[in-house]
JSON list of C-alpha atoms in Angstrom, two decimals:
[
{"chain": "A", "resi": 95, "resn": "UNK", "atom": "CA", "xyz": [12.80, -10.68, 4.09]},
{"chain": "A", "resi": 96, "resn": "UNK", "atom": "CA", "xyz": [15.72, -8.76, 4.72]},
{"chain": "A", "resi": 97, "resn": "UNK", "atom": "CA", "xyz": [17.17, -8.28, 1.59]},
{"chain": "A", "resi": 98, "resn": "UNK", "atom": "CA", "xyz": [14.00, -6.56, 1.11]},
{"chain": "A", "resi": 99, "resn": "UNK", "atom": "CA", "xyz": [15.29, -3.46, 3.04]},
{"chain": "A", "resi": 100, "resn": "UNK", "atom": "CA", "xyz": [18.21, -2.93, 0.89]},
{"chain": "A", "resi": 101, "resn": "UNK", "atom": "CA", "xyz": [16.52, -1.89, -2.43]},
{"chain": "A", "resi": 102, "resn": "UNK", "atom": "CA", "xyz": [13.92, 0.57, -2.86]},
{"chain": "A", "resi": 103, "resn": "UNK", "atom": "CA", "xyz": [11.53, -2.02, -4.82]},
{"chain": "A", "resi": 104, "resn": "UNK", "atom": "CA", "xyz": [12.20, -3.51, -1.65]},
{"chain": "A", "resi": 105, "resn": "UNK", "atom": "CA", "xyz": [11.34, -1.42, 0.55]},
{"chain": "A", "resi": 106, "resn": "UNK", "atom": "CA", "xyz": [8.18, -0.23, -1.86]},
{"chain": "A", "resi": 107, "resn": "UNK", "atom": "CA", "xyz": [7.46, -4.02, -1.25]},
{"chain": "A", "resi": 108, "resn": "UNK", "atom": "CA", "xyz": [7.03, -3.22, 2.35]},
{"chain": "A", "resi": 109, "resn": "UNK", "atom": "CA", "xyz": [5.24, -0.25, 2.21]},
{"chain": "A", "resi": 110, "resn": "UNK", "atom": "CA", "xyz": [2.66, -1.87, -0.07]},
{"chain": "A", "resi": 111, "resn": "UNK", "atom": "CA", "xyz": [2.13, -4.68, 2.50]},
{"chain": "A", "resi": 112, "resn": "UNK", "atom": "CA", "xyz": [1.68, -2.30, 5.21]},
{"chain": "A", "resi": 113, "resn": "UNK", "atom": "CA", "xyz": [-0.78, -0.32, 3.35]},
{"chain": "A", "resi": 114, "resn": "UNK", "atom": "CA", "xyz": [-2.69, -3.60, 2.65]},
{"chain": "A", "resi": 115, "resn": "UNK", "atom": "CA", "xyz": [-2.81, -4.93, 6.12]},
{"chain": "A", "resi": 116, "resn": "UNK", "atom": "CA", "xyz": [-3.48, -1.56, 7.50]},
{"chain": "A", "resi": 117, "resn": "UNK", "atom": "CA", "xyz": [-6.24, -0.79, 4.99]},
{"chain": "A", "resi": 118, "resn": "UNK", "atom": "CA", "xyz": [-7.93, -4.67, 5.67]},
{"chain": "A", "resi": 119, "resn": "UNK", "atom": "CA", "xyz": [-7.76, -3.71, 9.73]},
{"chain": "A", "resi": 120, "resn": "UNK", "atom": "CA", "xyz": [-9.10, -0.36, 9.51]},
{"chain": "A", "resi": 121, "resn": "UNK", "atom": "CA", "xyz": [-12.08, -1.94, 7.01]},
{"chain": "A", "resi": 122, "resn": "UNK", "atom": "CA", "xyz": [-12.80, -5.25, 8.98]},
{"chain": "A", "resi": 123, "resn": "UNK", "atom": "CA", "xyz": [-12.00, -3.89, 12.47]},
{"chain": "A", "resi": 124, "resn": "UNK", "atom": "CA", "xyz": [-11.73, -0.07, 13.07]},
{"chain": "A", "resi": 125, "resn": "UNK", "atom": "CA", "xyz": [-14.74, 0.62, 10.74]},
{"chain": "A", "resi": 126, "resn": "UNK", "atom": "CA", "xyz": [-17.01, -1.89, 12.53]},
{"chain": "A", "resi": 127, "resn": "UNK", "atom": "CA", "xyz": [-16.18, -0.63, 16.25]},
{"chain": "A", "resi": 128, "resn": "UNK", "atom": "CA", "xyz": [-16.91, 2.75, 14.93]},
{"chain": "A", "resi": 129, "resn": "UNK", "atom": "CA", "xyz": [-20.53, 2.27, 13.79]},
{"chain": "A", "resi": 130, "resn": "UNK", "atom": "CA", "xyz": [-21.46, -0.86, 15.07]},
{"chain": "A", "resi": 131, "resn": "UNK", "atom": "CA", "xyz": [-20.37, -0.92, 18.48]},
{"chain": "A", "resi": 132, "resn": "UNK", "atom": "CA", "xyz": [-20.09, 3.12, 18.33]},
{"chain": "A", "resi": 133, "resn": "UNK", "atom": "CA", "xyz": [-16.41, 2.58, 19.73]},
{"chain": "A", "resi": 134, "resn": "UNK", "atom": "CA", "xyz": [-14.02, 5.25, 17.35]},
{"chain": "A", "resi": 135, "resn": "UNK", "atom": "CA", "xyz": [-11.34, 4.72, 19.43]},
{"chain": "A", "resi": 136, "resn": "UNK", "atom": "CA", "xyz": [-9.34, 2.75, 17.29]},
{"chain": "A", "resi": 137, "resn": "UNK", "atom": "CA", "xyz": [-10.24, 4.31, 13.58]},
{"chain": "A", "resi": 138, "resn": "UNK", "atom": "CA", "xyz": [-9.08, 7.30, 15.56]},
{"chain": "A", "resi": 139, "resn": "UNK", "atom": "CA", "xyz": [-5.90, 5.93, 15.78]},
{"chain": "A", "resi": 140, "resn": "UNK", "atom": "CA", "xyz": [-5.83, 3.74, 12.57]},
{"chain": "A", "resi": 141, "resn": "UNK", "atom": "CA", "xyz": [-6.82, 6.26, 10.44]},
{"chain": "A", "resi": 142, "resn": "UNK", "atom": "CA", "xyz": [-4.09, 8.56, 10.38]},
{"chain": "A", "resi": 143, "resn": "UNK", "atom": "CA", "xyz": [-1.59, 5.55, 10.36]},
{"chain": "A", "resi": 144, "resn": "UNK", "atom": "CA", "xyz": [-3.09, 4.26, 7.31]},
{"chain": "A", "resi": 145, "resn": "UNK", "atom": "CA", "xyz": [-3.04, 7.69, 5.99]},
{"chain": "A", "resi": 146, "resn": "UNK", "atom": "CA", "xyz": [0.38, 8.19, 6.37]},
{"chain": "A", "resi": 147, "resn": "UNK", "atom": "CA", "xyz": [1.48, 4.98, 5.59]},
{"chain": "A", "resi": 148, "resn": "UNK", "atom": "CA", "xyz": [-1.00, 5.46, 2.15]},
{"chain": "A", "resi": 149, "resn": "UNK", "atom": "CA", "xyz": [1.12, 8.98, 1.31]},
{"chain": "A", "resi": 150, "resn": "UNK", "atom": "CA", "xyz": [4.59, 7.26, 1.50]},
{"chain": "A", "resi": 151, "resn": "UNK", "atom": "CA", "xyz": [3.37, 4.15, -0.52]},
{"chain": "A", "resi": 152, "resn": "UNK", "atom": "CA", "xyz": [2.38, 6.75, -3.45]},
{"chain": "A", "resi": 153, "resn": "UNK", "atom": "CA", "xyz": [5.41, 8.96, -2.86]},
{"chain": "A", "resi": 154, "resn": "UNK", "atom": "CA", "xyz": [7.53, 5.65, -2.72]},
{"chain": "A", "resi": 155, "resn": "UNK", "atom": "CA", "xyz": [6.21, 4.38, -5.84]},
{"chain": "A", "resi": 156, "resn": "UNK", "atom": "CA", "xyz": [6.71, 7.45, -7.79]},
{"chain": "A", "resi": 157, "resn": "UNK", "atom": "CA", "xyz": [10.42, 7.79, -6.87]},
{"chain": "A", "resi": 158, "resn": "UNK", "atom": "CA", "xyz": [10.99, 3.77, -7.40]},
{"chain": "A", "resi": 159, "resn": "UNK", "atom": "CA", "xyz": [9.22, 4.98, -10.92]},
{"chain": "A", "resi": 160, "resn": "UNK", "atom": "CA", "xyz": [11.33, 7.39, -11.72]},
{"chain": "A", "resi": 161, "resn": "UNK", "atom": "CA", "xyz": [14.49, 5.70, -10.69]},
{"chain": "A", "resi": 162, "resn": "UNK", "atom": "CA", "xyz": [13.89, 2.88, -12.59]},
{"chain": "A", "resi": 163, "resn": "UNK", "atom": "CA", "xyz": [12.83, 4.51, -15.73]},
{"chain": "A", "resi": 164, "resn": "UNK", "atom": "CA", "xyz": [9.22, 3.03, -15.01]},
{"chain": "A", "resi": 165, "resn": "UNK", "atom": "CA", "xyz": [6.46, 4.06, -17.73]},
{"chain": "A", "resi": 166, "resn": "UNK", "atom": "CA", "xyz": [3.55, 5.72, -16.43]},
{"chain": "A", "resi": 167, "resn": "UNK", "atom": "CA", "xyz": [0.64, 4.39, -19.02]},
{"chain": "A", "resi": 168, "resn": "UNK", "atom": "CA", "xyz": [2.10, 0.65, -18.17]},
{"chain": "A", "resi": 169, "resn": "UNK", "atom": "CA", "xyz": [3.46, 0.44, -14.45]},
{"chain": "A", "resi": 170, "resn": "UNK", "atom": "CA", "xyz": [3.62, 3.59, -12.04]},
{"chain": "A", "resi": 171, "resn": "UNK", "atom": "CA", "xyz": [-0.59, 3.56, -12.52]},
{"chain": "A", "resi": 172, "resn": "UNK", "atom": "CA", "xyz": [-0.93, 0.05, -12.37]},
{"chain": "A", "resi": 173, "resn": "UNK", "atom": "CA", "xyz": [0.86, 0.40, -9.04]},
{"chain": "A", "resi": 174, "resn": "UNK", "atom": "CA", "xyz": [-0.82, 3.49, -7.81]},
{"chain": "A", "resi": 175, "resn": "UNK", "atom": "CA", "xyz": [-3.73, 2.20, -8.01]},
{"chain": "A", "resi": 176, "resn": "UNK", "atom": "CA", "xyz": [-3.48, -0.97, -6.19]},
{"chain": "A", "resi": 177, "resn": "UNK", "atom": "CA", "xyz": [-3.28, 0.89, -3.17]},
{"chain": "A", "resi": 178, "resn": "UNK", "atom": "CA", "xyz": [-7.07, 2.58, -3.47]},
{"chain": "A", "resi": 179, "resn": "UNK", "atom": "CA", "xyz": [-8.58, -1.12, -3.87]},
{"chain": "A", "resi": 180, "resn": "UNK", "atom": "CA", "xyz": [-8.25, -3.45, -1.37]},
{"chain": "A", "resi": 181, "resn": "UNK", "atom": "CA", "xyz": [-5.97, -6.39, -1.53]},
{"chain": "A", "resi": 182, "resn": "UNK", "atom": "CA", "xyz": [-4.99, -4.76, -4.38]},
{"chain": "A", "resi": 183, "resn": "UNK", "atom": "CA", "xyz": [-1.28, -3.83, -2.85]},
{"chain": "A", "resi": 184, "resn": "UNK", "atom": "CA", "xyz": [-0.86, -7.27, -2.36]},
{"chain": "A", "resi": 185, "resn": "UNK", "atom": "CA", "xyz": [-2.00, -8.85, -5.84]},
{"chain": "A", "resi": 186, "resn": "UNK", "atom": "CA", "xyz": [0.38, -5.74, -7.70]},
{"chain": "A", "resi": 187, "resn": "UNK", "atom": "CA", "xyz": [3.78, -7.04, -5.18]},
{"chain": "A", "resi": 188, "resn": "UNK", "atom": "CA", "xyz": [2.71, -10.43, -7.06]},
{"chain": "A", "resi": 189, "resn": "UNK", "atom": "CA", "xyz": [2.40, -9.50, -10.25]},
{"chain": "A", "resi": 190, "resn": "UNK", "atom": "CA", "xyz": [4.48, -6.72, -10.74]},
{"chain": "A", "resi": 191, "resn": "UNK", "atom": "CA", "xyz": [7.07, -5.63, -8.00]},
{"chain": "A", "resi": 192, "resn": "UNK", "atom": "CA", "xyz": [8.10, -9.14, -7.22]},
{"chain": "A", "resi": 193, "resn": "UNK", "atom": "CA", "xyz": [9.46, -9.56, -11.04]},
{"chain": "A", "resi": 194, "resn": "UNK", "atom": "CA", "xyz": [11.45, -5.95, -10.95]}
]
């Protein structure tokens, strides 16, 4: 886990599992309170996390890109786009960013 913090991929790694545990919470948790139990409290505060958390994932993933001479029509998409689907941040560190 460490070694993951002294690469980029690595820490793109990261970013992408905060993004999908952030994402799951503020579906399965923060959502509910807010119009089941009409509690916003915490999508108040999730929300913007998430948010920022979501910018810096695609930012990330376009300088990792970049960097490493990624193509667009076969990886930088592939990983942009995990991050609108959930789980999908964590099925893209599996099949892609775990092999770089």
């Amino acid at each position: 886990m460490i070694d993951l913090f002294k690469t980029k991929i690595g820490r793109l790694r990261i970013l992408g599992f905060l993004e999908g545990i952030s994402l799951l919470v503020l579906l399965l948790v923060a959502v509910p309170m807010k119009y089941y139990f009409q509690n916003p409290s915490i999508s108040k505060v999730l929300g913007p996390v998430h948010g920022a958390i979501f910018l810096l994932f695609l930012f990330s993933t376009l300088s990792v890109g970049v960097e490493q001479n990624w193509k667009f029509k076969t990886t930088i998409w592939k990983v942009i786009l995990a991050c609108f689907i959930p789980l999908g941040t964590f099925y893209i560190d599996k099949k892609i960013l775990s092999k770089i």
